[in-house]
Coordinates of C-alpha atoms and ligand atoms in Angstrom, one line a residue:
M143 CA 85.2 79.1 56.5
K144 CA 85.1 77.5 59.9
P145 CA 87.8 78.5 62.4
P146 CA 90.3 75.8 63.2
L147 CA 89.2 73.4 66.0
V148 CA 91.3 74.1 69.0
I149 CA 90.4 72.1 72.1
A150 CA 91.8 73.1 75.5
V151 CA 91.6 70.3 78.1
D152 CA 92.5 71.6 81.5
G153 CA 92.2 70.1 85.0
P154 CA 94.2 68.8 88.0
A155 CA 96.6 65.9 88.0
A156 CA 95.2 62.5 87.2
S157 CA 91.7 63.8 86.4
G158 CA 91.7 61.9 83.1
K159 CA 92.4 64.9 80.9
G160 CA 95.4 63.4 79.2
T161 CA 93.5 60.3 78.2
L162 CA 90.6 62.4 77.0
A163 CA 92.8 64.8 75.0
K164 CA 94.4 61.8 73.1
R165 CA 91.0 60.3 72.3
L166 CA 89.7 63.6 71.1
A167 CA 92.8 64.2 69.0
A168 CA 92.4 60.8 67.3
H169 CA 88.7 61.4 66.8
Y170 CA 89.1 64.7 65.1
G171 CA 92.5 63.9 63.4
L172 CA 94.3 66.7 65.3
P173 CA 97.8 66.9 66.8
V174 CA 97.9 66.7 70.6
L175 CA 100.3 68.3 73.1
D176 CA 100.5 67.1 76.7
T177 CA 101.8 70.4 78.1
G178 CA 102.7 68.8 81.5
L179 CA 105.6 67.2 79.7
L180 CA 107.2 70.6 79.1
Y181 CA 107.3 71.3 82.9
R182 CA 108.3 67.7 83.5
A183 CA 111.2 68.1 81.1
V184 CA 112.4 71.2 82.9
G185 CA 112.1 69.5 86.3
Q186 CA 114.0 66.5 85.0
K187 CA 116.8 68.6 83.7
M188 CA 117.0 70.2 87.1
R189 CA 117.3 66.7 88.6
D190 CA 119.9 65.6 86.1
E191 CA 122.0 68.6 86.8
N192 CA 121.6 68.1 90.6
R193 CA 120.0 71.6 91.0
D194 CA 118.0 72.6 94.0
L195 CA 114.4 72.4 92.8
D196 CA 113.6 75.6 94.7
D197 CA 116.2 77.5 92.6
G198 CA 113.7 79.5 90.5
A199 CA 116.4 81.4 88.6
M200 CA 118.1 78.2 87.5
A201 CA 114.7 76.7 86.5
G202 CA 114.0 79.8 84.4
D203 CA 117.4 79.5 82.8
I204 CA 116.8 75.9 81.9
A205 CA 113.3 76.6 80.6
S206 CA 114.8 79.4 78.4
R207 CA 116.9 76.7 76.7
F208 CA 113.9 74.3 76.3
D209 CA 114.2 72.0 73.3
A210 CA 111.3 69.9 72.0
A211 CA 113.7 66.9 71.8
W212 CA 113.6 66.8 75.6
L213 CA 110.0 65.6 75.4
D214 CA 111.1 62.2 74.2
D215 CA 112.7 61.2 77.5
P216 CA 110.6 58.2 78.9
R217 CA 111.6 59.2 82.4
L218 CA 109.3 62.2 82.2
R219 CA 106.3 59.9 82.9
E220 CA 107.8 58.9 86.3
R221 CA 106.5 60.2 89.6
K222 CA 109.7 62.0 90.4
A223 CA 109.5 64.0 87.2
G224 CA 105.9 65.0 88.0
E225 CA 106.9 66.2 91.5
A226 CA 109.8 68.2 90.1
A227 CA 107.5 69.6 87.4
S228 CA 105.1 71.0 89.9
R229 CA 107.9 72.7 91.8
V230 CA 109.4 74.5 88.8
A231 CA 105.9 75.2 87.3
S232 CA 105.3 77.8 90.0
V233 CA 108.2 80.0 88.8
P234 CA 106.9 82.8 86.6
S235 CA 110.0 82.9 84.3
V236 CA 109.6 79.1 83.7
R237 CA 105.9 79.6 82.6
L238 CA 106.8 82.5 80.4
A239 CA 109.7 80.7 78.7
L240 CA 107.5 77.7 77.9
R241 CA 104.6 79.8 76.7
Q242 CA 105.6 80.4 73.0
F243 CA 106.1 76.7 72.2
Q244 CA 102.6 76.0 73.5
Q245 CA 101.0 78.9 71.7
D246 CA 102.7 78.0 68.4
F247 CA 101.3 74.5 68.8
A248 CA 97.8 75.8 69.5
R249 CA 98.0 78.2 66.5
Q250 CA 98.6 75.5 63.9
P251 CA 96.5 76.2 60.9
G252 CA 94.6 72.9 61.1
G253 CA 93.8 73.1 64.8
A254 CA 95.1 71.2 67.8
V255 CA 94.3 69.6 71.2
L256 CA 96.3 70.7 74.2
D257 CA 96.0 69.4 77.8
G258 CA 97.3 71.2 80.9
R259 CA 96.3 73.7 83.6
D260 CA 96.0 77.0 81.9
I261 CA 95.4 76.3 78.2
G262 CA 91.9 77.8 78.1
T263 CA 92.9 80.9 80.1
V264 CA 96.6 81.7 79.2
I265 CA 97.8 79.6 76.3
A266 CA 94.8 79.5 74.0
P267 CA 92.0 81.7 75.4
F268 CA 90.8 81.9 71.8
A269 CA 90.0 78.1 71.7
P270 CA 86.4 77.5 70.6
V271 CA 86.2 74.5 72.9
K272 CA 87.4 74.5 76.5
L273 CA 86.9 71.6 78.8
W274 CA 87.6 71.5 82.5
I275 CA 88.1 67.9 83.7
D276 CA 88.0 67.1 87.4
A277 CA 87.5 64.2 89.8
D278 CA 87.5 63.6 93.5
V279 CA 91.1 63.6 94.8
A280 CA 90.7 60.0 96.2
V281 CA 89.6 58.8 92.8
R282 CA 92.5 60.6 91.1
A283 CA 94.9 59.0 93.6
N284 CA 93.6 55.6 92.8
R285 CA 93.9 56.1 89.1
R286 CA 97.5 57.5 89.3
Y287 CA 98.5 54.7 91.7
R288 CA 97.3 52.0 89.3
E289 CA 99.0 53.7 86.4
L290 CA 102.4 54.0 88.2
V291 CA 102.2 50.4 89.5
S292 CA 101.5 49.2 85.9
R293 CA 104.7 51.0 84.9
G294 CA 106.6 49.1 87.6
E295 CA 107.0 51.9 90.2
D296 CA 107.1 50.9 93.8
V297 CA 104.6 53.2 95.5
T298 CA 101.6 53.1 97.9
E299 CA 98.2 54.7 97.2
A300 CA 98.5 56.7 100.4
V301 CA 101.8 58.3 99.2
I302 CA 100.1 59.1 95.9
L303 CA 97.2 60.7 97.6
A304 CA 99.5 62.9 99.7
D305 CA 101.4 63.8 96.5
L306 CA 98.2 64.9 94.8
V307 CA 97.0 67.0 97.7
A308 CA 100.3 68.8 97.8
R309 CA 100.4 69.1 94.0
D310 CA 96.9 70.6 93.9
A311 CA 97.9 73.2 96.5
R312 CA 101.1 74.1 94.6
D313 CA 99.3 74.2 91.2
A314 CA 96.3 76.2 92.4
P315 CA 97.7 79.6 91.5
N316 CA 98.2 78.5 87.9
M317 CA 95.0 76.5 87.5
A318 CA 92.1 78.6 86.4
I319 CA 88.8 77.5 85.0
A320 CA 87.9 79.6 82.0
P321 CA 84.4 81.2 82.4
D322 CA 83.3 79.5 79.2
A323 CA 84.7 76.1 80.0
I324 CA 82.5 73.0 80.0
R325 CA 83.0 71.2 83.2
I326 CA 83.1 67.4 83.4
D327 CA 83.4 65.6 86.8
T328 CA 84.9 62.2 85.9
S329 CA 84.8 60.7 89.4
A330 CA 82.1 58.2 88.6
M331 CA 82.8 57.8 84.9
D332 CA 84.9 55.4 82.9
V333 CA 87.1 56.5 79.9
E334 CA 84.3 55.8 77.4
A335 CA 81.7 57.8 79.3
V336 CA 84.1 60.8 79.6
F337 CA 84.8 60.7 75.9
A338 CA 81.1 60.5 75.0
S339 CA 80.3 63.3 77.4
A340 CA 83.0 65.5 75.9
L341 CA 82.0 64.7 72.3
G342 CA 78.4 65.7 73.1
A343 CA 79.6 69.0 74.6
I344 CA 81.9 69.8 71.7
K345 CA 79.2 69.1 69.2
G346 CA 77.1 71.7 70.9
R347 CA 79.9 74.3 70.7
A348 CA 81.9 73.8 67.6
A349 CA 82.3 70.6 65.6
Ligands
LIG62 O1 99.8 67.1 84.0 P1 101.1 66.7 84.6 O2 100.9 65.9 85.9 O3 102.0 66.0 83.7 O4 101.8 68.0 85.0 C1 103.0 68.1 85.8 C2 103.0 69.4 86.5 O5 103.3 70.4 85.6 C3 101.7 69.8 87.2 O6 101.6 69.4 88.5 C4 101.8 71.3 87.1 O7 102.5 71.8 88.2 C5 102.6 71.6 85.9 N1 101.8 72.0 84.7 C6 101.5 73.4 84.7 N2 100.8 73.8 83.6 C7 100.4 73.0 82.6 C8 100.8 71.6 82.7 C9 101.4 71.2 83.8 O8 101.7 74.1 85.6 N3 99.8 73.5 81.5

């Protein structure tokens, strides 16, 4: 019997990994988890409770009470939630508290797609398919800028670029490229090309 298809899609913010993960999940009929939402949910709770985002103990305490219902909050897609997420995500107790939920998702009997930063290395190192999706930071900033503007946020591209540079630096300790990951640089690719490239790579590995 074939092992379940588990696809780990990792990479920096706005690299296109979320879009790709959703496309792959639809293609293979698999459930998909955007793991960034878990960190955003903890960050958002910190904001809602007026906590200092640098209070790691409090962030760990909130993460230990994590409830999947928190993921339905539409505010999690906003820029401020992303910023708060990257602050709390550097706290080891937060990462540990959110681990089991992600691992249970990855271990579903029928397989799963997860996108994040450490899926292929920490959450699901057993995944038969690991993708590392990256793009030039200026390209990522332009994509994120357009996405946020289409959601009605009042931002400039320069501010988003600065956000991403800071975010990359903060996320670096928890972003690791698995040695067996297939790397795709999406800087000069559109969504369709990224999907086709990933499918080709996956066919070579697993499906
Ligand atoms: O991917 P997204 O932008 O939603 O992630 C928000 C933040 O959550 C990231 O900047 C990162 O700090 C954190 N994160 C993480 N590990 C993951 C997913 C997200 O540390 N697996």
